[in-house]
């Protein structure tokens, strides 16, 4: 579990991992990045209270670096990635490992079940689980079980992670998608299981939500740039909307400035550019209020704001993503493999395996 600035949720998230009714031995590796709160202190207190918890330092603070550190520290043949904002439901690990065995998949995952506490968080949760907010991604909105491109979090066969070279430590977002892409190109299967619902706590303010989706957009552009065949309407609609809104606002403002400066009457037509952002605002307001019937009024009124922030932040990030953001790496990343820490015993010799023949270690997201 890579963590940084997770004081609010860390203890609860760890409790949901350690409380799993998993039939085999389990270890939880906390890869702690530089934090401005009590995250590291809480992590070490949790490790002191339970021998199944191990703390390792992640000086870079980067999520993929933390994941690779956690895998190298872990002992077992199954690696479950855990999010610092996520709460595993009872039976999650048991069901995921059983699905690995039944399907022969390299990675199994389920639904990112966003749930908020405050009205704003609840509005974000609605947006993150609605096609109006995130399109048709199965791990957001649900769907039938089967092979897919990527999943939320994921429970991996360790051998699949190692064969793919681990997480790319320069891929600061979309790192799971990138790893799963490499696993798929090597013949591995990524399997979506809708029964696996993981509770996710959304961002708590417009500022943090906008920053989250801006970076999502920037790194999705990296994926599309490096793998053009993955481009789809779901990825191109937000930058299209953001671009049109920006052009409309620029034209409208230029028209107002021209009129104020006494320019010829023909310049007034530029003010018609305001039709574009006004139409977009009216559209997301109608869609948000119309589709969110049944939710509390305080939440419903915030849904259009949340949709606008998600769309325009994601789209702006996509449009402004620089080419220097990421350099493609060779298949074996950083010149090394993800070997187990020296002195660890082989997975096949330690303890009793679970029913699928695997032992499990947990890792996650900041």
Short mmCIF file of C-alpha atoms in Angstrom, two decimals:
data_model
loop_
_atom_site.label_atom_id
_atom_site.label_comp_id
_atom_site.label_asym_id
_atom_site.label_seq_id
_atom_site.Cartn_x
_atom_site.Cartn_y
_atom_site.Cartn_z
CA UNK A 1 0.00 0.00 0.00
CA UNK A 2 1.82 3.14 -1.18
CA UNK A 3 0.83 5.99 1.09
CA UNK A 4 1.55 9.68 1.40
CA UNK A 5 -0.49 12.27 3.31
CA UNK A 6 -3.08 9.62 4.21
CA UNK A 7 -3.52 10.48 7.89
CA UNK A 8 -7.29 10.70 7.47
CA UNK A 9 -7.90 7.26 5.98
CA UNK A 10 -4.83 5.11 6.66
CA UNK A 11 -5.86 3.33 9.87
CA UNK A 12 -9.32 2.54 8.50
CA UNK A 13 -7.90 1.26 5.20
CA UNK A 14 -5.37 -0.98 6.98
CA UNK A 15 -8.09 -2.32 9.29
CA UNK A 16 -10.11 -3.43 6.26
CA UNK A 17 -7.09 -5.30 4.88
CA UNK A 18 -6.10 -7.05 8.08
CA UNK A 19 -9.72 -7.96 8.79
CA UNK A 20 -10.07 -10.05 5.61
CA UNK A 21 -11.35 -13.60 6.10
CA UNK A 22 -8.51 -14.89 3.96
CA UNK A 23 -7.67 -18.60 4.51
CA UNK A 24 -3.89 -18.24 4.06
CA UNK A 25 -1.10 -16.11 5.52
CA UNK A 26 -1.20 -12.43 4.60
CA UNK A 27 1.28 -9.55 4.83
CA UNK A 28 0.68 -5.84 4.27
CA UNK A 29 3.56 -3.69 3.02
CA UNK A 30 3.17 0.04 3.61
CA UNK A 31 5.46 2.04 1.28
CA UNK A 32 5.51 5.47 2.91
CA UNK A 33 6.33 8.57 0.89
CA UNK A 34 7.34 11.99 2.31
CA UNK A 35 4.23 13.32 4.07
CA UNK A 36 3.19 16.62 5.58
CA UNK A 37 1.00 14.92 8.20
CA UNK A 38 1.22 12.00 10.66
CA UNK A 39 1.11 9.30 7.95
CA UNK A 40 4.52 7.80 8.73
CA UNK A 41 3.93 7.82 12.49
CA UNK A 42 0.56 6.10 12.07
CA UNK A 43 2.10 3.54 9.71
CA UNK A 44 4.82 2.64 12.21
CA UNK A 45 2.29 2.39 15.04
CA UNK A 46 0.23 -0.01 12.92
CA UNK A 47 3.33 -2.09 12.17
CA UNK A 48 4.26 -2.21 15.87
CA UNK A 49 0.75 -3.43 16.71
CA UNK A 50 0.56 -6.21 14.09
CA UNK A 51 3.47 -8.35 12.79
CA UNK A 52 1.72 -8.75 9.44
CA UNK A 53 2.42 -5.08 8.67
CA UNK A 54 5.80 -3.96 7.27
CA UNK A 55 6.84 -0.34 6.64
CA UNK A 56 9.31 0.60 3.90
CA UNK A 57 10.45 4.10 2.93
CA UNK A 58 9.59 5.47 -0.50
CA UNK A 59 11.77 8.59 -0.67
CA UNK A 60 10.57 9.62 -4.14
CA UNK A 61 6.93 9.67 -3.08
CA UNK A 62 5.99 8.27 -6.50
CA UNK A 63 3.23 5.69 -6.65
CA UNK A 64 4.88 3.27 -9.13
CA UNK A 65 8.18 3.42 -7.24
CA UNK A 66 6.30 2.58 -4.03
CA UNK A 67 4.58 -0.34 -5.73
CA UNK A 68 7.88 -1.78 -6.95
CA UNK A 69 9.39 -1.37 -3.47
CA UNK A 70 6.40 -3.16 -1.96
CA UNK A 71 6.66 -6.05 -4.43
CA UNK A 72 10.38 -6.47 -3.76
CA UNK A 73 9.69 -6.50 -0.01
CA UNK A 74 6.74 -8.89 -0.17
CA UNK A 75 7.28 -12.66 0.03
CA UNK A 76 4.30 -14.17 -1.69
CA UNK A 77 3.10 -15.30 -5.10
CA UNK A 78 -0.02 -13.11 -5.20
CA UNK A 79 0.19 -9.32 -4.95
CA UNK A 80 -2.96 -7.36 -4.10
CA UNK A 81 -2.69 -3.65 -4.78
CA UNK A 82 -4.52 -1.53 -2.18
CA UNK A 83 -5.40 2.16 -2.39
CA UNK A 84 -4.80 4.43 0.59
CA UNK A 85 -8.29 5.86 -0.07
CA UNK A 86 -9.85 2.40 -0.46
CA UNK A 87 -11.73 0.13 1.94
CA UNK A 88 -11.68 -3.56 1.03
CA UNK A 89 -15.01 -5.33 1.63
CA UNK A 90 -15.12 -8.62 3.57
CA UNK A 91 -14.12 -11.56 1.41
CA UNK A 92 -12.36 -9.43 -1.21
CA UNK A 93 -9.02 -11.26 -1.17
CA UNK A 94 -10.65 -14.71 -0.92
CA UNK A 95 -12.87 -14.03 -3.94
CA UNK A 96 -10.12 -12.38 -6.00
CA UNK A 97 -7.61 -15.20 -5.49
CA UNK A 98 -10.29 -17.78 -6.27
CA UNK A 99 -11.05 -15.91 -9.51
CA UNK A 100 -7.34 -15.93 -10.40
CA UNK A 101 -7.35 -19.71 -10.09
CA UNK A 102 -10.64 -20.23 -11.94
CA UNK A 103 -9.86 -17.96 -14.90
CA UNK A 104 -6.10 -18.32 -15.21
CA UNK A 105 -5.92 -14.53 -15.41
CA UNK A 106 -2.79 -12.54 -14.61
CA UNK A 107 -4.74 -9.77 -12.84
CA UNK A 108 -8.23 -9.64 -11.37
CA UNK A 109 -10.11 -6.54 -10.25
CA UNK A 110 -13.56 -5.13 -9.69
CA UNK A 111 -15.52 -1.92 -9.22
CA UNK A 112 -14.18 1.34 -7.81
CA UNK A 113 -17.27 1.97 -5.66
CA UNK A 114 -16.90 5.64 -4.80
CA UNK A 115 -18.77 6.64 -1.64
CA UNK A 116 -18.74 10.09 -0.11
CA UNK A 117 -19.32 11.39 3.38
CA UNK A 118 -19.95 15.11 2.80
CA UNK A 119 -22.47 16.36 0.19
CA UNK A 120 -19.61 17.39 -2.10
CA UNK A 121 -17.92 13.98 -1.80
CA UNK A 122 -21.26 12.30 -2.48
CA UNK A 123 -21.66 14.40 -5.63
CA UNK A 124 -18.15 13.40 -6.73
CA UNK A 125 -19.00 9.76 -6.00
CA UNK A 126 -22.09 10.07 -8.18
CA UNK A 127 -19.98 11.54 -10.99
CA UNK A 128 -17.32 8.84 -10.66
CA UNK A 129 -19.89 6.06 -10.97
CA UNK A 130 -21.95 7.63 -13.77
CA UNK A 131 -21.43 7.47 -17.52
CA UNK A 132 -22.11 11.21 -17.55
CA UNK A 133 -18.96 11.68 -15.50
CA UNK A 134 -16.48 9.00 -16.57
CA UNK A 135 -17.94 7.31 -19.65
CA UNK A 136 -18.41 3.57 -19.89
CA UNK A 137 -15.38 2.23 -17.97
CA UNK A 138 -16.56 -1.02 -16.36
CA UNK A 139 -14.56 -0.57 -13.16
CA UNK A 140 -16.40 2.73 -12.61
CA UNK A 141 -19.92 1.92 -13.76
CA UNK A 142 -20.07 -1.89 -13.60
CA UNK A 143 -20.68 -4.55 -16.23
CA UNK A 144 -20.39 -8.25 -16.88
CA UNK A 145 -17.44 -10.41 -15.84
CA UNK A 146 -14.78 -11.06 -18.44
CA UNK A 147 -11.50 -9.93 -20.01
CA UNK A 148 -10.90 -6.18 -20.05
CA UNK A 149 -8.16 -3.61 -20.68
CA UNK A 150 -7.54 -2.68 -17.05
CA UNK A 151 -9.14 -2.87 -13.62
CA UNK A 152 -9.22 -0.85 -10.42
CA UNK A 153 -6.40 -1.79 -8.03
CA UNK A 154 -5.95 -5.44 -9.06
CA UNK A 155 -4.88 -8.73 -7.54
CA UNK A 156 -1.92 -9.98 -9.58
CA UNK A 157 0.10 -13.10 -10.04
CA UNK A 158 3.54 -11.98 -8.96
CA UNK A 159 5.11 -13.76 -11.93
CA UNK A 160 3.05 -11.58 -14.30
CA UNK A 161 4.29 -8.37 -12.66
CA UNK A 162 7.90 -9.55 -12.83
CA UNK A 163 7.65 -10.77 -16.42
CA UNK A 164 6.26 -7.37 -17.47
CA UNK A 165 9.08 -5.53 -15.68
CA UNK A 166 7.01 -4.03 -12.86
CA UNK A 167 5.43 -0.61 -12.74
CA UNK A 168 7.09 2.08 -14.85
CA UNK A 169 8.48 4.49 -12.25
CA UNK A 170 8.27 7.41 -14.70
CA UNK A 171 4.54 6.83 -15.30
CA UNK A 172 3.13 8.99 -12.51
CA UNK A 173 -0.51 8.39 -13.44
CA UNK A 174 -2.22 5.58 -15.39
CA UNK A 175 0.54 3.31 -14.11
CA UNK A 176 -1.85 0.38 -13.64
CA UNK A 177 -3.18 0.73 -17.20
CA UNK A 178 0.38 0.78 -18.50
CA UNK A 179 1.39 -2.34 -16.56
CA UNK A 180 -1.77 -4.16 -17.61
CA UNK A 181 -1.11 -3.20 -21.23
CA UNK A 182 2.32 -4.82 -21.05
CA UNK A 183 0.85 -7.90 -19.39
CA UNK A 184 -1.78 -8.18 -22.13
CA UNK A 185 0.74 -7.79 -24.95
CA UNK A 186 2.65 -10.72 -23.42
CA UNK A 187 -0.45 -12.90 -23.55
CA UNK A 188 -1.77 -12.37 -20.02
CA UNK A 189 -5.46 -11.80 -19.29
CA UNK A 190 -6.85 -8.92 -17.20
CA UNK A 191 -10.16 -10.05 -15.72
CA UNK A 192 -13.00 -7.82 -14.50
CA UNK A 193 -15.22 -9.23 -11.74
CA UNK A 194 -18.19 -6.97 -10.84
CA UNK A 195 -18.73 -8.74 -7.51
CA UNK A 196 -15.53 -7.14 -6.18
CA UNK A 197 -16.68 -3.74 -4.92
CA UNK A 198 -13.99 -1.62 -3.24
CA UNK A 199 -15.15 1.47 -1.37
CA UNK A 200 -13.25 4.59 -2.49
CA UNK A 201 -13.30 7.95 -0.68
CA UNK A 202 -13.41 10.79 -3.26
CA UNK A 203 -11.64 14.16 -3.01
CA UNK A 204 -13.16 16.63 -0.60
CA UNK A 205 -12.93 19.97 -2.46
CA UNK A 206 -13.14 21.50 -5.93
CA UNK A 207 -9.41 22.30 -5.83
CA UNK A 208 -8.28 18.76 -5.06
CA UNK A 209 -10.78 17.23 -7.50
CA UNK A 210 -9.63 19.57 -10.28
CA UNK A 211 -5.97 18.72 -9.60
CA UNK A 212 -6.74 14.98 -9.61
CA UNK A 213 -8.55 15.06 -12.95
CA UNK A 214 -6.10 17.50 -14.55
CA UNK A 215 -3.30 15.01 -13.89
CA UNK A 216 -5.48 12.12 -15.05
CA UNK A 217 -5.94 13.95 -18.35
CA UNK A 218 -2.25 14.76 -18.76
CA UNK A 219 -1.24 11.14 -18.32
CA UNK A 220 -4.04 9.75 -20.45
CA UNK A 221 -2.58 11.84 -23.26
CA UNK A 222 0.71 10.03 -22.66
CA UNK A 223 -1.09 6.69 -23.07
CA UNK A 224 -2.82 7.82 -26.27
CA UNK A 225 0.44 9.27 -27.61
CA UNK A 226 2.34 6.03 -26.99
CA UNK A 227 -0.54 3.68 -27.89
CA UNK A 228 -2.68 5.52 -30.51
CA UNK A 229 -4.92 2.50 -30.97
CA UNK A 230 -6.35 3.03 -27.49
CA UNK A 231 -7.91 6.41 -28.35
CA UNK A 232 -11.71 6.38 -28.02
CA UNK A 233 -14.65 8.76 -27.71
CA UNK A 234 -14.48 8.41 -23.94
CA UNK A 235 -10.96 9.84 -23.93
CA UNK A 236 -11.45 12.45 -26.65
CA UNK A 237 -14.79 13.93 -25.55
CA UNK A 238 -13.45 15.88 -22.49
CA UNK A 239 -10.58 17.56 -24.41
CA UNK A 240 -13.03 18.33 -27.21
CA UNK A 241 -15.40 19.99 -24.75
CA UNK A 242 -12.58 21.86 -22.98
CA UNK A 243 -11.18 23.08 -26.29
CA UNK A 244 -14.55 24.32 -27.56
CA UNK A 245 -15.34 26.06 -24.25
CA UNK A 246 -11.94 27.77 -24.28
CA UNK A 247 -12.36 28.94 -27.89
CA UNK A 248 -15.88 30.19 -27.17
CA UNK A 249 -14.77 32.13 -24.09
CA UNK A 250 -11.78 33.61 -25.93
CA UNK A 251 -13.93 34.71 -28.86
CA UNK A 252 -16.60 36.17 -26.61
CA UNK A 253 -14.12 38.11 -24.51
CA UNK A 254 -12.35 39.38 -27.64
CA UNK A 255 -15.68 40.64 -28.93
CA UNK A 256 -16.39 42.49 -25.69
CA UNK A 257 -12.94 44.08 -25.69
CA UNK A 258 -13.33 45.12 -29.33
CA UNK A 259 -16.71 46.73 -28.67
CA UNK A 260 -15.36 48.56 -25.63
CA UNK A 261 -12.47 49.87 -27.76
CA UNK A 262 -14.83 51.20 -30.43
CA UNK A 263 -14.01 48.60 -33.10
CA UNK A 264 -16.24 48.30 -36.20
CA UNK A 265 -19.68 46.68 -35.60
CA UNK A 266 -18.61 43.48 -37.33
CA UNK A 267 -16.49 42.58 -34.30
CA UNK A 268 -19.64 42.21 -32.18
CA UNK A 269 -20.23 38.82 -33.76
CA UNK A 270 -17.31 37.49 -31.77
CA UNK A 271 -19.46 37.77 -28.66
CA UNK A 272 -21.51 34.89 -30.09
CA UNK A 273 -18.66 32.71 -28.86
CA UNK A 274 -20.26 32.84 -25.43
CA UNK A 275 -22.96 30.53 -26.81
CA UNK A 276 -20.54 27.60 -26.59
CA UNK A 277 -19.75 27.73 -22.82
CA UNK A 278 -23.35 28.66 -22.02
CA UNK A 279 -24.62 25.67 -24.02
CA UNK A 280 -22.11 23.37 -22.28
CA UNK A 281 -23.12 24.70 -18.87
CA UNK A 282 -26.80 24.22 -19.67
CA UNK A 283 -26.11 20.70 -20.95
CA UNK A 284 -24.24 19.43 -17.89
CA UNK A 285 -26.76 21.11 -15.61
CA UNK A 286 -29.67 19.39 -17.34
CA UNK A 287 -27.86 16.06 -17.49
CA UNK A 288 -26.65 16.23 -13.90
CA UNK A 289 -29.97 17.26 -12.39
CA UNK A 290 -31.95 14.92 -14.64
CA UNK A 291 -29.83 11.81 -14.07
CA UNK A 292 -29.27 12.31 -10.34
CA UNK A 293 -32.91 12.12 -9.31
CA UNK A 294 -33.34 10.35 -6.03
CA UNK A 295 -30.19 11.71 -4.37
CA UNK A 296 -30.47 14.33 -1.59
CA UNK A 297 -31.02 17.90 -2.80
CA UNK A 298 -27.72 19.12 -1.31
CA UNK A 299 -25.88 16.50 -3.34
CA UNK A 300 -27.93 16.92 -6.50
CA UNK A 301 -27.24 20.67 -6.66
CA UNK A 302 -23.49 19.99 -6.59
CA UNK A 303 -23.55 17.35 -9.35
CA UNK A 304 -23.38 19.81 -12.31
CA UNK A 305 -20.42 21.59 -10.67
CA UNK A 306 -18.65 18.28 -10.17
CA UNK A 307 -19.29 17.19 -13.77
CA UNK A 308 -17.92 20.48 -15.08
CA UNK A 309 -14.80 20.26 -12.93
CA UNK A 310 -14.16 16.63 -13.93
CA UNK A 311 -14.70 17.18 -17.67
CA UNK A 312 -12.84 20.48 -18.07
CA UNK A 313 -9.95 19.61 -15.75
CA UNK A 314 -9.42 16.25 -17.48
CA UNK A 315 -9.75 17.85 -20.90
CA UNK A 316 -7.38 20.72 -20.06
CA UNK A 317 -4.79 18.27 -18.77
CA UNK A 318 -5.09 16.20 -21.95
CA UNK A 319 -4.70 19.22 -24.23
CA UNK A 320 -1.72 20.69 -22.36
CA UNK A 321 0.16 17.43 -21.73
CA UNK A 322 3.78 18.00 -22.87
CA UNK A 323 5.70 15.37 -24.81
CA UNK A 324 8.54 15.51 -22.28
CA UNK A 325 6.19 14.26 -19.55
CA UNK A 326 7.20 10.65 -20.15
CA UNK A 327 9.80 8.73 -22.07
CA UNK A 328 8.95 5.21 -23.12
CA UNK A 329 10.98 2.65 -21.22
CA UNK A 330 12.28 -0.76 -22.31
CA UNK A 331 10.23 -3.77 -21.29
CA UNK A 332 12.55 -4.62 -18.40
CA UNK A 333 12.32 -1.39 -16.44
CA UNK A 334 15.22 0.42 -14.82
CA UNK A 335 17.66 -2.37 -15.64
CA UNK A 336 16.57 -4.68 -12.86
CA UNK A 337 13.95 -7.25 -12.01
CA UNK A 338 11.64 -7.27 -9.04
CA UNK A 339 13.45 -9.96 -7.06
CA UNK A 340 12.29 -10.80 -3.57
CA UNK A 341 14.29 -9.30 -0.75
CA UNK A 342 17.44 -11.40 -0.01
CA UNK A 343 16.92 -13.97 2.73
CA UNK A 344 13.25 -14.53 1.97
CA UNK A 345 12.15 -18.11 1.54
CA UNK A 346 10.53 -19.39 -1.60
CA UNK A 347 6.75 -18.99 -1.63
CA UNK A 348 6.34 -22.70 -2.25
CA UNK A 349 8.16 -23.58 0.97
CA UNK A 350 6.64 -21.22 3.52
CA UNK A 351 3.45 -21.99 5.43
CA UNK A 352 0.25 -23.39 3.97
CA UNK A 353 -1.05 -22.17 0.61
CA UNK A 354 -4.57 -20.87 0.20
CA UNK A 355 -7.13 -22.93 -1.77
CA UNK A 356 -5.85 -21.52 -5.08
CA UNK A 357 -2.29 -22.53 -4.29
CA UNK A 358 -1.09 -19.01 -3.57
CA UNK A 359 -0.06 -16.87 -0.65
CA UNK A 360 -0.93 -13.21 -0.64
CA UNK A 361 0.81 -9.90 -0.07
CA UNK A 362 -0.92 -6.53 -0.21
CA UNK A 363 0.25 -3.39 -1.97
CA UNK A 364 -1.60 -0.26 -3.10
CA UNK A 365 -2.01 3.37 -4.28
CA UNK A 366 -1.21 6.73 -2.68
#
